[in-house]
Structures are given as structure tokens and as C-alpha cells.
Amino acid sequence: MQKAEAKIPKGYRNTKQRQAILEILESLEIPVHAEDIYMKLKEKGMNISLSTVYRNLEMLMSEGIVVKSHMMNEDKARYGLSDKKHFLVCESCGKILIIDNCPFDVFKKELMEVHQFDITGHSIEVYGICPECKTKNKKKISA
Amino acid sequence: MQKAEAKIPKGYRNTKQRQAILEILESLEIPVHAEDIYMKLKEKGMNISLSTVYRNLEMLMSEGIVVKSHMMNEDKARYGLSDKKHFLVCESCGKILIIDNCPFDVFKKELMEVHQFDITGHSIEVYGICPECKTKNKKKISA
DNA sequence: CTTCCTGCAAAGAGTTTGCATCAAA
DNA sequence: TTTGATGCAAACTCTTTGCAGGAAG
């Protein structure tokens, strides 16, 4: 199974900033804050501004390539390619895992019938405590 | 099945603003913006400030009584009692329905085993087009 | 009385926008 | 050459915070 490569959609110019933003998003396992993208590109020596990042993210969202999500307990949004949209978040350390087998489709049909909605998408975030944090907490208690 | 009534948790003073915020939350079917709560109380003639609303929402969240959620395409958070946390949102008109039978528990066990997480909570938002908007769109096209 | 809570105003933080310049096509 | 895209700075909006006065217990 090959990774689908996100490309700049037709009708938009191929600028190096735009290209770089897409590459960053592809290289990441989890969705990130707009400023993370900005910082990573700055570190690479690229001349880019935060507004360019935001403007491109907005364009990519409108084209369905990027999905925006808000984690509980976070004040800023995260952005990621649209195939990474189901998360398992550790409430203790903030670690984020991607859930790749989404069981939602089973439920989707029922939901469409009951509410007569045409379902276009969904977003799932699951919160919990990761194995590492569970271990740390045990140590604290027994110490 | 009787509706569980949310009360001001122990250790906090019983002020009329706090009480009123809780009553508003109980009276609503769907989660609302902080400013909605503020406006509703202002309309009722209550002397209250937006910061009081935010401070109380924060307290209620820390006590697990209120849940904060960000809808896609919205810039501000919504707050609701914690039993109302699964939404069906119309992308066209913004209408929000509560999904009350959450199928997630089936999946939860598997997730805990695979990732060794202690699952503490989750959030689900489903997006689509509601029946009314489907009808409107059809009319537009045929006109 | 004591301490928490509130209202007000100001500060903060993330995101958006206006505008002149730059570069893709 | 044309027009979309960028960088910078300023503007906006939601949310948080400091502080002095007020109310709950």
C-alpha cells in the first residue's frame, strides 16, 4: 500500500513556500500547530511568514487536503493531512497517536438513516493515559 | 430515566451567577459559546460579566461537569454539560443535533488493548448535510 | 470577619487582513 | 506582462488576568 502523495491542487501557483508546507505535513506523523510548521521552515533557513502558513493551510483545508482539529486542553488548532484525523491523546504527557482503523463506518449508515443526514466527514479524539505515564504515576505513588 | 441535575460542586460558593450559568447549560439541548450564555443572562436582566462566565466554565470543566468542544469551521469554543458530547453538525446551515447512542464503547476495549492506554474520555463530531439543506439545494438546482 | 467571587478594564494569544512588493505562468 | 502569492505589520476576536469592591458562609 503506497502512501498517497499530497500535491498542490490545480488552479494554484506552485510556490516554494506552498510546496514546503505540504512536504512538512507529509513528513509528520501527527497534526501540528501552524507555528510548528513556521518554525520548522525557519530552521531550515527558509524565508517564510506565519501568515503564509495560515493562508496556505486555509487553502488546503478548502480543497479537502488538510484537516484542522482542536485537542481538548489546547488553545490552538492542529493541522494535518486529512487521512490523519483520529487521535489517541495522553492527558498526562500530551503524546498523540494516530488511530488508523476507524470503526466509524459501521455506525455511519445507521446515523444517516436515523437523521437523514448526508454524512460528509467526522472527527474523533480519544483521551486517556499512555502506558509510560501509567508507569510513572505508579512510581510516584509507591515512592 | 430521570435527568441528572448538575449542581454547584462542593467547595465552591453558591453565587447567583454560578447558579444561573448552570441553569442555562441545563436548559440547552446543544453546547453553546461562552458569549451565548453571557447574552442570555444579560437579556434576563442579570448583572454579569463575560469573565465570570469564562471563569465558571473553567471551574465546571475542571470538575468534569462541563465539556468544551470546537466545531470544525468555528473559531470559538462551545460548552455543554458532559452528557452532550456527540454531535451531528450540518455543514450548510450549522444546525447541531446530539447523538445520544454512542457506539464507541464497542471500539474502546480494542483500543485499550492495542495501545495499552487507560481510556478516560472521547469526543466525536460528525459532519454532513441535513435534510432541510438537501431540499433547499435541490430547489436551487432545478430552478 | 474572612475569603472567595465578581465586574471592569487591560493584557494575551492565535488568527486574519491590508498593502506594497515579488515571482509564477 | 498579468495576476496570484508573499512578508510585514497592524487589526481582530476569543479568552485570560490583575485588581479593587462586594457578597457568601
CSV table of C-alpha atoms (C1' of nucleotides) in Angstrom, one decimal:
chain,number,residue,atom,x,y,z
A,1,MET,CA,0.0,0.0,0.0
A,2,GLN,CA,1.6,3.2,-1.2
A,3,LYS,CA,1.3,6.5,0.5
A,4,ALA,CA,-0.8,8.9,-1.4
A,5,GLU,CA,1.2,12.0,-2.1
A,6,ALA,CA,-0.5,15.3,-1.5
A,7,LYS,CA,0.1,17.8,-4.3
A,8,ILE,CA,-0.7,21.4,-4.8
A,9,PRO,CA,-4.2,21.4,-6.3
A,10,LYS,CA,-4.8,22.8,-9.8
A,11,GLY,CA,-5.5,26.5,-10.1
A,12,TYR,CA,-2.9,27.4,-7.5
A,13,ARG,CA,0.6,28.5,-8.2
A,14,ASN,CA,3.5,26.3,-7.3
A,15,THR,CA,5.5,28.4,-4.9
A,16,LYS,CA,8.3,27.1,-2.8
A,17,GLN,CA,6.6,28.1,0.4
A,18,ARG,CA,3.5,26.2,-0.5
A,19,GLN,CA,5.5,23.2,-1.6
A,20,ALA,CA,7.4,23.2,1.6
A,21,ILE,CA,4.3,23.4,3.8
A,22,LEU,CA,2.9,20.4,2.1
A,23,GLU,CA,6.2,18.5,2.5
A,24,ILE,CA,6.3,19.2,6.2
A,25,LEU,CA,2.7,18.0,6.6
A,26,GLU,CA,3.6,14.8,4.7
A,27,SER,CA,6.6,14.2,6.8
A,28,LEU,CA,4.8,14.4,10.1
A,29,GLU,CA,3.0,11.6,11.9
A,30,ILE,CA,0.7,13.7,13.9
A,31,PRO,CA,-1.1,17.0,13.2
A,32,VAL,CA,0.8,20.1,14.3
A,33,HIS,CA,0.2,23.8,15.2
A,34,ALA,CA,0.6,26.4,12.5
A,35,GLU,CA,3.5,27.8,14.3
A,36,ASP,CA,5.3,24.4,14.3
A,37,ILE,CA,5.3,24.4,10.5
A,38,TYR,CA,6.5,28.0,10.5
A,39,MET,CA,9.3,27.2,12.9
A,40,LYS,CA,10.4,24.1,11.1
A,41,LEU,CA,10.7,26.0,7.9
A,42,LYS,CA,12.5,28.9,9.5
A,43,GLU,CA,15.0,26.4,11.0
A,44,LYS,CA,15.6,25.1,7.5
A,45,GLY,CA,16.6,28.6,6.5
A,46,MET,CA,13.5,29.3,4.5
A,47,ASN,CA,12.2,32.9,4.3
A,48,ILE,CA,8.5,32.5,5.2
A,49,SER,CA,5.9,34.2,7.3
A,50,LEU,CA,3.3,32.9,9.6
A,51,SER,CA,0.6,34.4,7.6
A,52,THR,CA,1.7,32.5,4.6
A,53,VAL,CA,1.4,29.3,6.6
A,54,TYR,CA,-2.1,30.2,7.7
A,55,ARG,CA,-3.2,31.3,4.2
A,56,ASN,CA,-1.9,28.0,2.7
A,57,LEU,CA,-3.5,25.9,5.4
A,58,GLU,CA,-6.8,27.6,4.8
A,59,MET,CA,-6.5,26.9,1.1
A,60,LEU,CA,-5.5,23.2,1.7
A,61,MET,CA,-8.5,22.8,4.0
A,62,SER,CA,-10.9,24.3,1.5
A,63,GLU,CA,-9.5,21.7,-1.0
A,64,GLY,CA,-10.0,18.9,1.5
A,65,ILE,CA,-6.3,18.1,1.7
A,66,VAL,CA,-5.8,19.3,5.3
A,67,VAL,CA,-8.0,18.8,8.3
A,68,LYS,CA,-8.0,21.2,11.3
A,69,SER,CA,-8.6,19.9,14.8
A,70,HIS,CA,-8.7,21.2,18.3
A,71,MET,CA,-7.5,18.9,21.0
A,72,MET,CA,-9.2,19.3,24.4
A,73,ASN,CA,-6.9,21.2,26.8
A,74,GLU,CA,-5.2,23.0,23.9
A,75,ASP,CA,-5.9,26.6,22.9
A,76,LYS,CA,-4.5,26.4,19.4
A,77,ALA,CA,-5.6,24.3,16.4
A,78,ARG,CA,-3.6,21.5,14.8
A,79,TYR,CA,-3.4,20.8,11.1
A,80,GLY,CA,-2.7,17.5,9.4
A,81,LEU,CA,-3.3,15.7,6.1
A,82,SER,CA,-6.9,14.5,6.0
A,83,ASP,CA,-6.0,10.8,6.4
A,84,LYS,CA,-4.8,11.5,9.9
A,85,LYS,CA,-7.8,12.6,11.8
A,86,HIS,CA,-8.4,10.0,14.5
A,87,PHE,CA,-6.3,10.6,17.6
A,88,LEU,CA,-5.5,8.9,20.9
A,89,VAL,CA,-4.2,11.6,23.2
A,90,CYS,CA,-2.4,11.1,26.5
A,91,GLU,CA,-3.9,13.5,29.0
A,92,SER,CA,-0.8,13.3,31.1
A,93,CYS,CA,2.1,13.9,28.7
A,94,GLY,CA,0.2,15.2,25.6
A,95,LYS,CA,1.5,12.4,23.4
A,96,ILE,CA,-0.7,11.8,20.3
A,97,LEU,CA,-1.1,8.6,18.5
A,98,ILE,CA,-3.0,8.1,15.2
A,99,ILE,CA,-5.8,5.6,15.2
A,100,ASP,CA,-5.8,4.2,11.7
A,101,ASN,CA,-8.5,1.7,11.7
A,102,CYS,CA,-11.6,3.8,12.2
A,103,PRO,CA,-14.6,1.8,13.2
A,104,PHE,CA,-17.0,4.6,12.4
A,105,ASP,CA,-18.2,3.3,9.1
A,106,VAL,CA,-20.3,0.7,10.9
A,107,PHE,CA,-22.2,3.4,12.7
A,108,LYS,CA,-22.4,5.8,9.8
A,109,LYS,CA,-25.1,4.0,7.9
A,110,GLU,CA,-27.4,3.9,11.0
A,111,LEU,CA,-26.8,7.6,11.6
A,112,MET,CA,-27.7,8.5,8.0
A,113,GLU,CA,-30.9,6.6,8.2
A,114,VAL,CA,-32.0,7.9,11.6
A,115,HIS,CA,-31.2,11.6,11.0
A,116,GLN,CA,-31.5,11.7,7.2
A,117,PHE,CA,-28.2,13.5,7.0
A,118,ASP,CA,-25.7,13.0,4.1
A,119,ILE,CA,-22.6,12.3,6.2
A,120,THR,CA,-19.6,14.1,4.7
A,121,GLY,CA,-17.0,13.6,7.4
A,122,HIS,CA,-16.2,13.1,11.1
A,123,SER,CA,-13.7,13.7,13.7
A,124,ILE,CA,-12.8,11.5,16.7
A,125,GLU,CA,-10.5,12.2,19.6
A,126,VAL,CA,-10.0,9.7,22.3
A,127,TYR,CA,-8.4,10.7,25.6
A,128,GLY,CA,-6.6,8.6,28.1
A,129,ILE,CA,-3.3,7.8,29.9
A,130,CYS,CA,-0.5,6.3,28.0
A,131,PRO,CA,1.5,3.2,29.2
A,132,GLU,CA,4.6,5.4,30.1
A,133,CYS,CA,2.6,7.8,32.2
A,134,LYS,CA,0.8,5.0,33.9
A,135,THR,CA,4.2,3.6,35.0
A,136,LYS,CA,5.5,7.0,36.1
A,137,ASN,CA,2.4,7.6,38.2
A,138,LYS,CA,2.8,4.2,39.9
A,139,LYS,CA,6.3,5.0,40.8
A,140,LYS,CA,5.3,8.3,42.4
A,141,ILE,CA,2.7,6.6,44.5
A,142,SER,CA,4.9,3.9,45.8
A,143,ALA,CA,7.8,6.2,46.4
B,1,MET,CA,-35.0,7.7,33.2
B,2,GLN,CA,-34.6,10.9,35.1
B,3,LYS,CA,-32.4,13.8,34.0
B,4,ALA,CA,-29.3,14.1,36.3
B,5,GLU,CA,-29.3,17.6,37.6
B,6,ALA,CA,-26.0,19.4,37.7
B,7,LYS,CA,-25.2,21.1,40.9
B,8,ILE,CA,-22.5,23.5,42.1
B,9,PRO,CA,-19.8,21.2,43.3
B,10,LYS,CA,-18.7,21.2,47.0
B,11,GLY,CA,-16.1,23.7,48.0
B,12,TYR,CA,-17.4,26.4,45.8
B,13,ARG,CA,-19.7,29.2,46.9
B,14,ASN,CA,-23.2,29.3,45.7
B,15,THR,CA,-23.4,32.6,43.9
B,16,LYS,CA,-26.4,33.6,41.7
B,17,GLN,CA,-24.2,34.0,38.6
B,18,ARG,CA,-22.8,30.5,39.0
B,19,GLN,CA,-26.2,29.1,39.6
B,20,ALA,CA,-27.6,30.9,36.6
B,21,ILE,CA,-24.8,29.6,34.3
B,22,LEU,CA,-25.6,26.1,35.3
B,23,GLU,CA,-29.3,26.5,34.7
B,24,ILE,CA,-28.6,27.9,31.3
B,25,LEU,CA,-26.5,24.9,30.4
B,26,GLU,CA,-29.1,22.5,31.7
B,27,SER,CA,-31.8,24.2,29.7
B,28,LEU,CA,-30.0,23.9,26.4
B,29,GLU,CA,-30.1,21.0,24.0
B,30,ILE,CA,-26.8,21.8,22.4
B,31,PRO,CA,-23.5,23.2,23.5
B,32,VAL,CA,-23.1,27.0,23.2
B,33,HIS,CA,-20.5,29.7,23.0
B,34,ALA,CA,-19.5,31.4,26.2
B,35,GLU,CA,-20.9,34.6,24.8
B,36,ASP,CA,-24.3,33.0,24.3
B,37,ILE,CA,-24.5,32.2,28.0
B,38,TYR,CA,-23.5,35.8,28.7
B,39,MET,CA,-26.1,37.3,26.4
B,40,LYS,CA,-28.9,35.1,27.6
B,41,LEU,CA,-28.2,36.2,31.2
B,42,LYS,CA,-27.9,39.8,30.2
B,43,GLU,CA,-31.3,39.6,28.4
B,44,LYS,CA,-32.8,38.2,31.6
B,45,GLY,CA,-31.6,41.4,33.3
B,46,MET,CA,-28.8,39.8,35.3
B,47,ASN,CA,-25.7,41.8,36.1
B,48,ILE,CA,-22.9,39.5,34.9
B,49,SER,CA,-19.6,39.8,33.0
B,50,LEU,CA,-18.1,37.6,30.3
B,51,SER,CA,-15.1,36.9,32.5
B,52,THR,CA,-17.4,35.4,35.2
B,53,VAL,CA,-18.8,33.1,32.5
B,54,TYR,CA,-15.4,32.0,31.4
B,55,ARG,CA,-14.1,31.6,35.0
B,56,ASN,CA,-17.1,29.4,35.9
B,57,LEU,CA,-16.9,27.4,32.8
B,58,GLU,CA,-13.3,26.6,33.5
B,59,MET,CA,-14.2,25.6,37.0
B,60,LEU,CA,-17.1,23.4,35.8
B,61,MET,CA,-14.7,21.8,33.3
B,62,SER,CA,-12.1,21.0,35.9
B,63,GLU,CA,-14.9,19.3,37.9
B,64,GLY,CA,-15.9,17.3,34.9
B,65,ILE,CA,-19.4,18.8,34.7
B,66,VAL,CA,-18.9,20.7,31.5
B,67,VAL,CA,-17.2,19.7,28.3
B,68,LYS,CA,-15.6,22.1,25.8
B,69,SER,CA,-15.6,21.4,22.1
B,70,HIS,CA,-14.5,23.1,18.9
B,71,MET,CA,-16.7,22.5,15.9
B,72,MET,CA,-14.8,22.5,12.6
B,73,ASN,CA,-15.4,25.8,10.8
B,74,GLU,CA,-15.9,27.7,14.0
B,75,ASP,CA,-13.4,29.9,15.7
B,76,LYS,CA,-14.8,29.8,19.2
B,77,ALA,CA,-15.4,27.0,21.6
B,78,ARG,CA,-18.7,25.6,22.7
B,79,TYR,CA,-19.5,24.4,26.2
B,80,GLY,CA,-22.1,21.9,27.3
B,81,LEU,CA,-22.9,19.5,30.1
B,82,SER,CA,-20.7,16.5,29.8
B,83,ASP,CA,-23.5,14.1,28.7
B,84,LYS,CA,-23.9,16.1,25.5
B,85,LYS,CA,-20.7,15.5,23.6
B,86,HIS,CA,-21.5,13.7,20.4
B,87,PHE,CA,-22.6,16.0,17.6
B,88,LEU,CA,-24.1,15.8,14.2
B,89,VAL,CA,-23.4,19.1,12.5
B,90,CYS,CA,-24.9,20.4,9.3
B,91,GLU,CA,-22.1,21.9,7.2
B,92,SER,CA,-24.6,24.0,5.3
B,93,CYS,CA,-26.7,25.7,7.9
B,94,GLY,CA,-24.7,24.9,11.1
B,95,LYS,CA,-27.5,23.1,12.8
B,96,ILE,CA,-26.3,20.8,15.6
B,97,LEU,CA,-28.0,17.6,16.7
B,98,ILE,CA,-27.0,15.5,19.7
B,99,ILE,CA,-26.2,11.8,19.0
B,100,ASP,CA,-27.2,10.1,22.1
B,101,ASN,CA,-26.5,6.5,21.5
B,102,CYS,CA,-22.7,6.4,21.2
B,103,PRO,CA,-21.4,3.2,19.6
B,104,PHE,CA,-17.9,3.9,20.8
B,105,ASP,CA,-17.8,1.5,23.7
B,106,VAL,CA,-17.6,-1.4,21.4
B,107,PHE,CA,-14.4,0.0,20.0
B,108,LYS,CA,-13.0,1.2,23.3
B,109,LYS,CA,-11.9,-2.2,24.6
B,110,GLU,CA,-10.0,-3.0,21.4
B,111,LEU,CA,-8.3,0.4,21.6
B,112,MET,CA,-7.2,-0.1,25.2
B,113,GLU,CA,-5.7,-3.5,24.4
B,114,VAL,CA,-3.9,-2.4,21.3
B,115,HIS,CA,-2.4,0.8,22.7
B,116,GLN,CA,-2.3,0.0,26.4
B,117,PHE,CA,-4.0,3.3,27.1
B,118,ASP,CA,-6.4,3.8,30.0
B,119,ILE,CA,-9.2,5.5,28.1
B,120,THR,CA,-10.7,8.4,30.1
B,121,GLY,CA,-13.0,10.0,27.5
B,122,HIS,CA,-13.6,10.8,23.9
B,123,SER,CA,-15.2,13.3,21.6
B,124,ILE,CA,-16.9,12.7,18.3
B,125,GLU,CA,-18.2,15.2,15.8
B,126,VAL,CA,-19.9,14.1,12.6
B,127,TYR,CA,-20.4,16.5,9.7
B,128,GLY,CA,-22.9,16.3,6.9
B,129,ILE,CA,-25.8,18.0,5.2
B,130,CYS,CA,-29.2,18.0,7.0
B,131,PRO,CA,-32.5,17.0,5.3
B,132,GLU,CA,-33.7,20.7,5.1
B,133,CYS,CA,-30.5,21.8,3.4
B,134,LYS,CA,-30.6,18.9,1.0
B,135,THR,CA,-34.1,20.0,-0.1
B,136,LYS,CA,-33.1,23.6,-0.5
B,137,ASN,CA,-30.1,22.7,-2.6
B,138,LYS,CA,-32.3,20.6,-4.9
B,139,LYS,CA,-34.7,23.5,-5.4
B,140,LYS,CA,-31.8,25.8,-6.3
B,141,ILE,CA,-30.5,23.4,-8.9
B,142,SER,CA,-33.9,22.8,-10.6
B,143,ALA,CA,-34.8,26.5,-10.6
C,1,DC,C1',-15.0,38.9,59.6
C,2,DT,C1',-12.7,36.2,56.2
C,3,DT,C1',-12.1,34.5,51.9
C,4,DC,C1',-13.9,33.6,47.6
C,5,DC,C1',-16.2,35.7,43.6
C,6,DT,C1',-17.4,39.3,40.7
C,7,DG,C1',-17.1,43.3,37.3
C,8,DC,C1',-14.3,46.1,34.7
C,9,DA,C1',-10.6,47.1,32.0
C,10,DA,C1',-6.4,45.8,30.2
C,11,DA,C1',-3.5,42.3,28.5
C,12,DG,C1',-2.5,37.9,25.8
C,13,DA,C1',-2.6,34.7,22.2
C,14,DG,C1',-4.0,32.8,17.9
C,15,DT,C1',-5.6,34.0,13.5
C,16,DT,C1',-6.8,37.2,9.8
C,17,DT,C1',-6.3,41.1,6.8
C,18,DG,C1',-4.4,45.4,4.0
C,19,DC,C1',-1.0,46.7,1.2
C,20,DA,C1',3.2,47.1,-1.4
C,21,DT,C1',6.4,44.0,-3.5
C,22,DC,C1',7.7,39.7,-5.7
C,23,DA,C1',7.6,35.9,-8.7
C,24,DA,C1',5.0,32.1,-11.3
C,25,DA,C1',3.0,31.3,-15.6
D,1,DT,C1',3.1,41.2,-18.6
D,2,DT,C1',-0.5,39.7,-15.7
D,3,DT,C1',-2.2,38.3,-11.5
D,4,DG,C1',-1.8,35.4,-7.7
D,5,DA,C1',1.3,34.8,-3.6
D,6,DT,C1',4.3,36.5,-0.1
D,7,DG,C1',6.1,39.3,4.0
D,8,DC,C1',5.4,42.6,7.3
D,9,DA,C1',2.7,44.9,10.5
D,10,DA,C1',-1.5,46.1,12.1
D,11,DA,C1',-6.1,44.7,13.2
D,12,DC,C1',-9.4,41.4,15.2
D,13,DT,C1',-11.5,38.1,18.2
D,14,DC,C1',-11.7,35.0,21.8
D,15,DT,C1',-10.0,34.2,26.2
D,16,DT,C1',-7.4,35.2,30.4
D,17,DT,C1',-5.7,38.0,34.2
D,18,DG,C1',-5.0,41.9,37.8
D,19,DC,C1',-7.2,44.4,40.9
D,20,DA,C1',-10.4,46.6,44.0
D,21,DG,C1',-15.0,46.2,45.6
D,22,DG,C1',-18.8,43.1,47.1
D,23,DA,C1',-21.2,39.0,48.8
D,24,DA,C1',-21.3,34.2,50.7
D,25,DG,C1',-20.6,31.5,54.7
